[in-house]
N, CA and C of each residue as an Amber inpcrd file, in Angstrom:
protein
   501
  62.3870000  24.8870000  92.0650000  63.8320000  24.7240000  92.2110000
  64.1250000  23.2530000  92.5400000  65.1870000  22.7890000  91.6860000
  65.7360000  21.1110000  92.3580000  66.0720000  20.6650000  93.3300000
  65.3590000  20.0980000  94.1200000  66.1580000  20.0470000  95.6660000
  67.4590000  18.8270000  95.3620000  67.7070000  18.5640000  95.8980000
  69.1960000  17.7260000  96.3050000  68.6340000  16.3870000  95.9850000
  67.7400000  15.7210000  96.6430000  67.2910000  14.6460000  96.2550000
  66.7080000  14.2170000  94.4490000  66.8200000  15.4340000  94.2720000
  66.3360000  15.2610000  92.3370000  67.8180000  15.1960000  91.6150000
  68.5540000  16.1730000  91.7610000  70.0560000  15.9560000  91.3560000
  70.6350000  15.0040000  92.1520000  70.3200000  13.9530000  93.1590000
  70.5280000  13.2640000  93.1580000  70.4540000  11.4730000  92.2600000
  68.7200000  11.8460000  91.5820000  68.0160000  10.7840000  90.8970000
  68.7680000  11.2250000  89.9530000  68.8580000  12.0630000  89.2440000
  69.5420000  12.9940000  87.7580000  70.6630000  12.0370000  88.0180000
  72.0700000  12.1070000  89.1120000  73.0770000  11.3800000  88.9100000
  73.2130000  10.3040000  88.9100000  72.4990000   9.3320000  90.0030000
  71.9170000   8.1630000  90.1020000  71.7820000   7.5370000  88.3400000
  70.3340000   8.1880000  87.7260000  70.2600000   7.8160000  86.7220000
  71.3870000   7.7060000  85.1210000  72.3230000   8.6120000  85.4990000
  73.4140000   8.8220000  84.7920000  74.5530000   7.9130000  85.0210000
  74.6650000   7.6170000  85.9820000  75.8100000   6.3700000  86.4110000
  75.5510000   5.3760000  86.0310000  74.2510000   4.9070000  85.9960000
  73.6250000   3.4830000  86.0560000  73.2410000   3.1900000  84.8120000
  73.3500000   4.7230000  83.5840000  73.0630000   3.8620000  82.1500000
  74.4830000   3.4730000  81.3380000  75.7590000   3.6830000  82.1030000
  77.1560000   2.9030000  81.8000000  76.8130000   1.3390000  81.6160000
  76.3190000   0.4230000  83.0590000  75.9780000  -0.2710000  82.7490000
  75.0020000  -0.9140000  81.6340000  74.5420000  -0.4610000  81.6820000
  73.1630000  -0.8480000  81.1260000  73.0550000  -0.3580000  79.8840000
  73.8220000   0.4920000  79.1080000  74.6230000   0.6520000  77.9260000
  75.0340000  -0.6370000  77.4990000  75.9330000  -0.9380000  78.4070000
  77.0320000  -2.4520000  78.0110000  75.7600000  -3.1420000  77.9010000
  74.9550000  -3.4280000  78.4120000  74.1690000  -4.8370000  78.4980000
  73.6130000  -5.0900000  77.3220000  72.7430000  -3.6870000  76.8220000
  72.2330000  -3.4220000  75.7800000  72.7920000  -3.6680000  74.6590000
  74.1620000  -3.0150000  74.2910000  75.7050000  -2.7310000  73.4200000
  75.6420000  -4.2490000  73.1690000  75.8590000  -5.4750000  74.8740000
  76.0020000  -6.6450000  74.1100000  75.0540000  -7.9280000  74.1810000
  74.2590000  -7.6970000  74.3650000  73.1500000  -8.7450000  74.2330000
  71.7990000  -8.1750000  73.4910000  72.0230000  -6.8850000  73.2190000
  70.6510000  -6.6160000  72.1660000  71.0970000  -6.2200000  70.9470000
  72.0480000  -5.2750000  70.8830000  72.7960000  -4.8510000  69.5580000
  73.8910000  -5.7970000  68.9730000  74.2580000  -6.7330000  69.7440000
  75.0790000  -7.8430000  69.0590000  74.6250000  -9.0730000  69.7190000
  73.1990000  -8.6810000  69.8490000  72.8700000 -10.3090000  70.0120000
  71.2910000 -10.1910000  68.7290000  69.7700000 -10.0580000  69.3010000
  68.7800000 -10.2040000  68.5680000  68.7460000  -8.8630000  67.5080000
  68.9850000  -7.5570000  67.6610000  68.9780000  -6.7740000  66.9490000
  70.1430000  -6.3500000  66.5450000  71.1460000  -7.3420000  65.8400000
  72.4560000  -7.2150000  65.2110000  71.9530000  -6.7190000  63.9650000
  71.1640000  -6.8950000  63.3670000  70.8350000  -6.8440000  61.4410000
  70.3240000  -4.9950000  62.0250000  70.4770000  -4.4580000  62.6490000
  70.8470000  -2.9140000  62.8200000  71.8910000  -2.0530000  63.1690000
  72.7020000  -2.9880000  63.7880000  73.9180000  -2.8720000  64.6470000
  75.1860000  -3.4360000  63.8910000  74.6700000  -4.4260000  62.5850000
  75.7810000  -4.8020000  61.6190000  76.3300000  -3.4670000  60.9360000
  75.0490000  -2.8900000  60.6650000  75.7910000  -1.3730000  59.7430000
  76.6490000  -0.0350000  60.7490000  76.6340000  -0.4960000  61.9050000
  77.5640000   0.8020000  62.6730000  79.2040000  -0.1790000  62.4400000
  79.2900000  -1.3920000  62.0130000  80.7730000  -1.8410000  61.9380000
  80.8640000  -2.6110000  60.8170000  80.2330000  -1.8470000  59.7640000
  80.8020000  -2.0500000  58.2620000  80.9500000  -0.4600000  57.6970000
  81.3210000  -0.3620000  56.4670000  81.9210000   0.7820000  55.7100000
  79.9290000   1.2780000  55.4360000  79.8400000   3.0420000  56.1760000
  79.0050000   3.1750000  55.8830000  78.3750000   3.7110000  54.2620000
  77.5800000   4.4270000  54.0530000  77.2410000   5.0500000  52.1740000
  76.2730000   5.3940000  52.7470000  76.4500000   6.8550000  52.5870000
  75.4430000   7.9200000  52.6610000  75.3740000   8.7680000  54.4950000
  74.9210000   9.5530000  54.6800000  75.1330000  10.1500000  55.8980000
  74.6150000   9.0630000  57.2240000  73.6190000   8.1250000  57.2340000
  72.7000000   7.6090000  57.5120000  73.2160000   6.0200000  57.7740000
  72.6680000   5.2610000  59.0820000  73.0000000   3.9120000  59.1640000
  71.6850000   3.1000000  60.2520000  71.7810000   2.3350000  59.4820000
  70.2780000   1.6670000  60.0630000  70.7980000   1.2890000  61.5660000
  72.2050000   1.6880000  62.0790000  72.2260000   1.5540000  63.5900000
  71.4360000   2.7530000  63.9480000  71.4290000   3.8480000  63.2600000
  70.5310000   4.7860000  63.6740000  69.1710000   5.0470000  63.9420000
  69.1190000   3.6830000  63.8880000  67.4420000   3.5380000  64.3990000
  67.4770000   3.4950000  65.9610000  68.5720000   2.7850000  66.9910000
  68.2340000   2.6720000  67.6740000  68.5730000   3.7810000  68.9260000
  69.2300000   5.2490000  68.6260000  68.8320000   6.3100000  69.1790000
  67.2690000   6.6010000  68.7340000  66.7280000   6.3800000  67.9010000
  65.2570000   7.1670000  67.8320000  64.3680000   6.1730000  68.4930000
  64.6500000   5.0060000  68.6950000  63.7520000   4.4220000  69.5840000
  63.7550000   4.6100000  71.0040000  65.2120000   5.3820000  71.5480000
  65.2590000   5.5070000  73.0700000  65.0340000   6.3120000  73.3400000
  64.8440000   7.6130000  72.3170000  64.4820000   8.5660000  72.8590000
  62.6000000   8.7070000  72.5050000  61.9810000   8.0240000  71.7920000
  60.7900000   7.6650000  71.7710000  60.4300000   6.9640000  73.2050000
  61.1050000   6.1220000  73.7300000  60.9290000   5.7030000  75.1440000
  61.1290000   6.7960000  76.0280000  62.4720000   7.4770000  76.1290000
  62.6490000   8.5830000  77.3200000  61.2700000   9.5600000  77.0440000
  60.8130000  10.0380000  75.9290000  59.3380000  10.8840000  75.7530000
  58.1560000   9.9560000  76.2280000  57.9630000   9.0090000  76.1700000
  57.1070000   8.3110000  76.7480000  57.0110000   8.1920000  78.2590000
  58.3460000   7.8640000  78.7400000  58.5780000   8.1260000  80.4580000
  58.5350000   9.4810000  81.1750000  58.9750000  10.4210000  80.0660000
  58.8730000  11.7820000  80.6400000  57.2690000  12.2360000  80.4080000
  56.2790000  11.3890000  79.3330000  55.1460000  12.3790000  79.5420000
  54.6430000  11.3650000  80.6980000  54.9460000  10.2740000  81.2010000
  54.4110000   9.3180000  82.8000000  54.5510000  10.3130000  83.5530000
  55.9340000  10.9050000  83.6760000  56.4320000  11.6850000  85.1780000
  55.3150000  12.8940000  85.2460000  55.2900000  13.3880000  84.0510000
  54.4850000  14.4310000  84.2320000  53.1930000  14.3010000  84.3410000
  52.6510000  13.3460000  84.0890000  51.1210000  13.1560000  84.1150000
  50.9800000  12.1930000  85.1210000  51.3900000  11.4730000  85.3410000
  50.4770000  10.0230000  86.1110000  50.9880000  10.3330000  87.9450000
  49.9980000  10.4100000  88.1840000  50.1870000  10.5200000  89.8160000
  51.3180000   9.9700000  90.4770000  52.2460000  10.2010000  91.1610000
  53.1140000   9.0980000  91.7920000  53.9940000   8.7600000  91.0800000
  54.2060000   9.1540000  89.9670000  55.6970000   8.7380000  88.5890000
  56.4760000   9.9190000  88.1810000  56.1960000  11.3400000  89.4940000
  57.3870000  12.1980000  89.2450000  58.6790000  12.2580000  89.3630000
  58.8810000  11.0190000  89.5740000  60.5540000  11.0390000  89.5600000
  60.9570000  10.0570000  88.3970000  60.0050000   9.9240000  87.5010000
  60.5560000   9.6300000  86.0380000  61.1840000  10.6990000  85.6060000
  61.0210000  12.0550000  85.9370000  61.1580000  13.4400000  85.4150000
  62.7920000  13.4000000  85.0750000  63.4050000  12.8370000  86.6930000
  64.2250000  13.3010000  87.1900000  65.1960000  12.1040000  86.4300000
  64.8670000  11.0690000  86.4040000  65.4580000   9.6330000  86.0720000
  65.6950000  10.1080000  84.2720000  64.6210000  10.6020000  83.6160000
  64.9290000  11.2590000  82.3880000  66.0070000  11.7710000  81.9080000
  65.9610000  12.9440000  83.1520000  67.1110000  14.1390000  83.0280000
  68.4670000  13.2020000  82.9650000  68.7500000  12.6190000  83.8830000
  69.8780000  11.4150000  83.7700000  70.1860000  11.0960000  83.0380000
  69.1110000  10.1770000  82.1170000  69.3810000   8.9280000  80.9810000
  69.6720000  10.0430000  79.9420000  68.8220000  11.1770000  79.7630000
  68.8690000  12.1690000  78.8550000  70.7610000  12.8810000  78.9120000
  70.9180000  13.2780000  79.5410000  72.8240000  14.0930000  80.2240000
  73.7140000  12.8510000  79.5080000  73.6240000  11.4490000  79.9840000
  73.9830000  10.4590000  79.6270000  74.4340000  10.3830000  77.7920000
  72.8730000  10.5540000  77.3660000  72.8540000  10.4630000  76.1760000
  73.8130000  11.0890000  75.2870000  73.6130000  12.4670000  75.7140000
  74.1790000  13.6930000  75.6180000  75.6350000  13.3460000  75.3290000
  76.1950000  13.0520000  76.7160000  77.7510000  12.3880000  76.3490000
  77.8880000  11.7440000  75.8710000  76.6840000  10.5630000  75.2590000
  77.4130000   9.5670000  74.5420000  77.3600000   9.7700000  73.0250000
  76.1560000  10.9500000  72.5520000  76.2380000  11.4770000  71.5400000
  77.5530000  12.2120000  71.1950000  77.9740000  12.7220000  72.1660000
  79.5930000  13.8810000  71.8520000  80.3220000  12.8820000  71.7750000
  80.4410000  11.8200000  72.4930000  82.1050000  10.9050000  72.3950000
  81.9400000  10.0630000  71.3900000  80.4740000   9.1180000  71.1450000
  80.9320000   8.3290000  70.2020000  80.2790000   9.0590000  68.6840000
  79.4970000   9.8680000  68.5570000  79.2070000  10.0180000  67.1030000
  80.2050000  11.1120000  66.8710000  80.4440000  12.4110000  67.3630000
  81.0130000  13.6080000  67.1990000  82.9470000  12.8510000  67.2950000
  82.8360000  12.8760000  68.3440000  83.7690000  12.5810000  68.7060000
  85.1090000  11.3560000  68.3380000  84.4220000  10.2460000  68.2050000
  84.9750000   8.8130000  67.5680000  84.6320000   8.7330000  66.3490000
  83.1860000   8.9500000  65.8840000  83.5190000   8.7070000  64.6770000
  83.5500000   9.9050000  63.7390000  83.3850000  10.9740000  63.5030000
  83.7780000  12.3520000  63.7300000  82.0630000  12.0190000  62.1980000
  81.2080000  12.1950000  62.7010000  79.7280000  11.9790000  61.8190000
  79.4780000  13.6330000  61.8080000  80.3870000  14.8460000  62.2900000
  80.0240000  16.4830000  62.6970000  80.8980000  16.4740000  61.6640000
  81.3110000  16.5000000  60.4700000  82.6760000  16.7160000  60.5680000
  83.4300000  18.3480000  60.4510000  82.3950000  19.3230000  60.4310000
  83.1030000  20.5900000  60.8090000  83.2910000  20.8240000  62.3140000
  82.6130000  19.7740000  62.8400000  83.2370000  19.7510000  64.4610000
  84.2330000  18.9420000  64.5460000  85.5410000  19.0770000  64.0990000
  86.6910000  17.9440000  64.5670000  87.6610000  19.1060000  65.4100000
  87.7690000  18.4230000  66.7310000  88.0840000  18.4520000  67.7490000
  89.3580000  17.3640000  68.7720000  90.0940000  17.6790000  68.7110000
  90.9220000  17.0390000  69.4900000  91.0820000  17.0400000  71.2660000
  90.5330000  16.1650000  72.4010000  90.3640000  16.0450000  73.3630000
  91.3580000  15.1870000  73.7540000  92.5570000  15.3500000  74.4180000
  93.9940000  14.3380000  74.9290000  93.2090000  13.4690000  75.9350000
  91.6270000  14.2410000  76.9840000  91.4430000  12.9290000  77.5940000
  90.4060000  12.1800000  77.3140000  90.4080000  12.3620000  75.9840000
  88.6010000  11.1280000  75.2700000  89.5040000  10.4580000  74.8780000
  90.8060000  10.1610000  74.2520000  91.8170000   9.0340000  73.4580000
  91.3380000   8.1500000  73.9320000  91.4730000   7.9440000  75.3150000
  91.7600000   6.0010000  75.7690000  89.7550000   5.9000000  75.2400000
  89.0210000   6.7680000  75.1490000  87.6460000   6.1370000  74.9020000
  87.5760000   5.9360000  73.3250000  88.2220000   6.6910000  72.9750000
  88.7110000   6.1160000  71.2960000  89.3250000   5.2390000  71.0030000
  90.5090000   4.7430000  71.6500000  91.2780000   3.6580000  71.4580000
  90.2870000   2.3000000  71.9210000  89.3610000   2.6750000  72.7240000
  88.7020000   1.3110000  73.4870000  87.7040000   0.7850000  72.4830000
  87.0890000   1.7560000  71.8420000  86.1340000   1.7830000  70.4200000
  86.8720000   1.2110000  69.6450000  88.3540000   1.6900000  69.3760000
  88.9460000   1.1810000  68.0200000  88.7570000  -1.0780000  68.1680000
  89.4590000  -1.2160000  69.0640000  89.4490000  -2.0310000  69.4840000
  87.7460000  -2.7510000  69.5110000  87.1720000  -2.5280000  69.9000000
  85.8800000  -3.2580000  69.9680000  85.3620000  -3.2540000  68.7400000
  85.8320000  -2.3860000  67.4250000  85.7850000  -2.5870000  65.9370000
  86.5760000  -2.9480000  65.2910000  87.3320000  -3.3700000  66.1210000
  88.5550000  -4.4280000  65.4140000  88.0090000  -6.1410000  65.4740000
  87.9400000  -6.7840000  66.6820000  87.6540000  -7.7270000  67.2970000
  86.1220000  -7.7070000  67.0070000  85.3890000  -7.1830000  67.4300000
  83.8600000  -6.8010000  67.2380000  83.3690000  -7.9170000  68.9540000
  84.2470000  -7.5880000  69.7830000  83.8560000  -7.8300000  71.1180000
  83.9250000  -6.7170000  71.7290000  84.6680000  -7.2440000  73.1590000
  84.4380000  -6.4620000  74.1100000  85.7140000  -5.5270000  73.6710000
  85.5780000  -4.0230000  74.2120000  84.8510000  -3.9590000  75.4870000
  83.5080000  -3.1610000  74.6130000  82.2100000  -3.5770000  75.3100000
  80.9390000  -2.6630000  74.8780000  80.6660000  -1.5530000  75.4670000
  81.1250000  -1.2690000  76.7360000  80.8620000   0.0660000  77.0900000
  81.5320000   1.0370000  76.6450000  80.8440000   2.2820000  76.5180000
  81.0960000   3.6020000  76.2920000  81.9640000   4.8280000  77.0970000
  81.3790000   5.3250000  77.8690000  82.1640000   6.4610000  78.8960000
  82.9160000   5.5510000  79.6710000  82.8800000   4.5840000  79.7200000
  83.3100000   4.1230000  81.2370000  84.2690000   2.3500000  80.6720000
  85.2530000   2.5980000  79.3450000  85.0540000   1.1130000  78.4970000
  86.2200000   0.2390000  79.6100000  85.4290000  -0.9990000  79.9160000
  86.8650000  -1.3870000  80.2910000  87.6750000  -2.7200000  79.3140000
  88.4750000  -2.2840000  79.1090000  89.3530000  -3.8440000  77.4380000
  90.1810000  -4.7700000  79.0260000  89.5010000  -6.0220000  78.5590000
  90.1160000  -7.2530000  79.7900000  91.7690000  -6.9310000  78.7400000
  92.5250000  -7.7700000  79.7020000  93.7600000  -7.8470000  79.3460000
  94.1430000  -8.6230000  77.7610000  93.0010000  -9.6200000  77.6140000
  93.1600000 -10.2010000  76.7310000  93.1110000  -9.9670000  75.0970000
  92.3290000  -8.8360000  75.5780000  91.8890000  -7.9000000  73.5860000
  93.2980000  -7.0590000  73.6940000  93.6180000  -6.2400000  75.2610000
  94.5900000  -5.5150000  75.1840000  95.9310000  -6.0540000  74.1760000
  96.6710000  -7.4340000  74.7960000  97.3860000  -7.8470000  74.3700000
  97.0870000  -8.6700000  72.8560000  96.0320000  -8.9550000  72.9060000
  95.4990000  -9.1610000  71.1940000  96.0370000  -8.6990000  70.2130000
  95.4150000  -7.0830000  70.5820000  95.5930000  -5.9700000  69.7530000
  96.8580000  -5.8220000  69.6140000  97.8540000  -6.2940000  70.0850000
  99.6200000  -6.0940000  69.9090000  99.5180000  -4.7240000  69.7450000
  99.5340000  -3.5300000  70.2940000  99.9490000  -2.7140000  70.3770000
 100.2180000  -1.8530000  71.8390000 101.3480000  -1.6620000  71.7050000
 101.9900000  -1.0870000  72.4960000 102.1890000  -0.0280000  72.7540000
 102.6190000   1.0130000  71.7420000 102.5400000   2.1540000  71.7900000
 101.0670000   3.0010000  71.7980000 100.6390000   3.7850000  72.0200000
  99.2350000   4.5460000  72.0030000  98.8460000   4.6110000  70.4600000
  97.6560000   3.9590000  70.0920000  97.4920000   4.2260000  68.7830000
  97.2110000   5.6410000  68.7340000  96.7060000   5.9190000  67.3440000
  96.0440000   7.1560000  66.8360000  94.9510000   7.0730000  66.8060000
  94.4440000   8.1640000  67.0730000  92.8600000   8.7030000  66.9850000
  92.2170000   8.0550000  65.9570000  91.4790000   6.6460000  66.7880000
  90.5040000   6.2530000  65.3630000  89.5470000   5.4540000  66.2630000
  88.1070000   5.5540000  66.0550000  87.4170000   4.8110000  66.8990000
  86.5370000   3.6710000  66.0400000  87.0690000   2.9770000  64.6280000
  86.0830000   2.7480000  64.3340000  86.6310000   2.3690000  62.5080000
  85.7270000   1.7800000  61.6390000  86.3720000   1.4900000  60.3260000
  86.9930000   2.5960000  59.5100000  88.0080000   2.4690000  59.0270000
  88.1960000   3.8940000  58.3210000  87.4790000   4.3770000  57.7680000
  86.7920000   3.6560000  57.3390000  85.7020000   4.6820000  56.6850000
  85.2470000   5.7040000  57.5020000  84.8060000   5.4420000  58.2980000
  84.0830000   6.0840000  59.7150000  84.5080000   7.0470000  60.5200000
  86.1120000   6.7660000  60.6350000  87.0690000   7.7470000  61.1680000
  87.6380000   8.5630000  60.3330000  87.5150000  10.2630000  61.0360000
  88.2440000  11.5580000  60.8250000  89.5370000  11.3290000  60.4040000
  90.0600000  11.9000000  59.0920000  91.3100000  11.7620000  59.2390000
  92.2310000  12.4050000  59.8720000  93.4950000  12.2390000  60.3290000
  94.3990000  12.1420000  61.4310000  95.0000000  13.3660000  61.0830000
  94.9480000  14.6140000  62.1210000  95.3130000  15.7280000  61.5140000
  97.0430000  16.0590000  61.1690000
């Protein structure tokens, strides 16, 4: 059974990959490994985008850390740090692939409180800056007012191509 201190690492680890999302989002995916990260903000062709390489590499890492926790003396709370990054994932699989860019598309779904995480996407594929984070995006004032819009856009996180159309 989980004691308190493991759902504690579980949340711990879940809070802390917001950051570290962004860091990643902007100094690895739009900095050295852009020529993978160019194809999630151009018009995609075919189901498939060579940004999609870099979920299969993290979760090749999270299996690598989870078989540490379980095997190596003294690294059982990789287990727990897993479960985290893993829950994490989870949401960021529903908001930005399902969700923003609707890649399910017999799952289209309308959520009134994922918008502002759609609108924050739209925006960071408009500009192709900030904001880089995901669950948690914050747009400085300056893209806000960029973007000249005022009123709440519509549900779009992303090139039209990419985005569900507007029901």
């Amino acid at each position: 059974m989980p004691t308190l201190h493991t759902w504690l690492i579980v949340a711990i680890a879940f809070v802390v990959m917001e950051p570290f999302t962004y860091l990643v989002h902007r100094f690895v995916m739009h900095g050295f490994a852009i020529g993978w990260h160019r194809s999630h903000h151009a018009v995609r062709v075919g189901r498939f985008e060579r940004n999609d390489l870099f979920p299969v590499v993290f979760a090749g890492l999270a299996v690598l850390a989870i078989t540490a926790g379980f095997n190596v003396p003294h690294l059982g709370q990789l287990v727990s740090v897993v479960a985290g990054v893993g829950a994490y994932g989870a949401a960021y699989l529903f908001v930005h692939d399902v969700y923003i860019h609707g890649r399910l598309p017999r799952l289209r779904i309308h959520v009134p409180l994922l918008d502002h995480l759609s609108q924050a996407h739209a925006l960071h594929h408009r500009f192709g800056g900030e904001p880089y984070g995901m669950l948690l995006p914050i747009v400085p004032a300056s893209v806000r007012s960029r973007s000249g819009r005022t009123a709440r856009p519509s549900r779009s996180g992303s090139m039209p191509s990419q985005v569900p159309a507007e029901r």
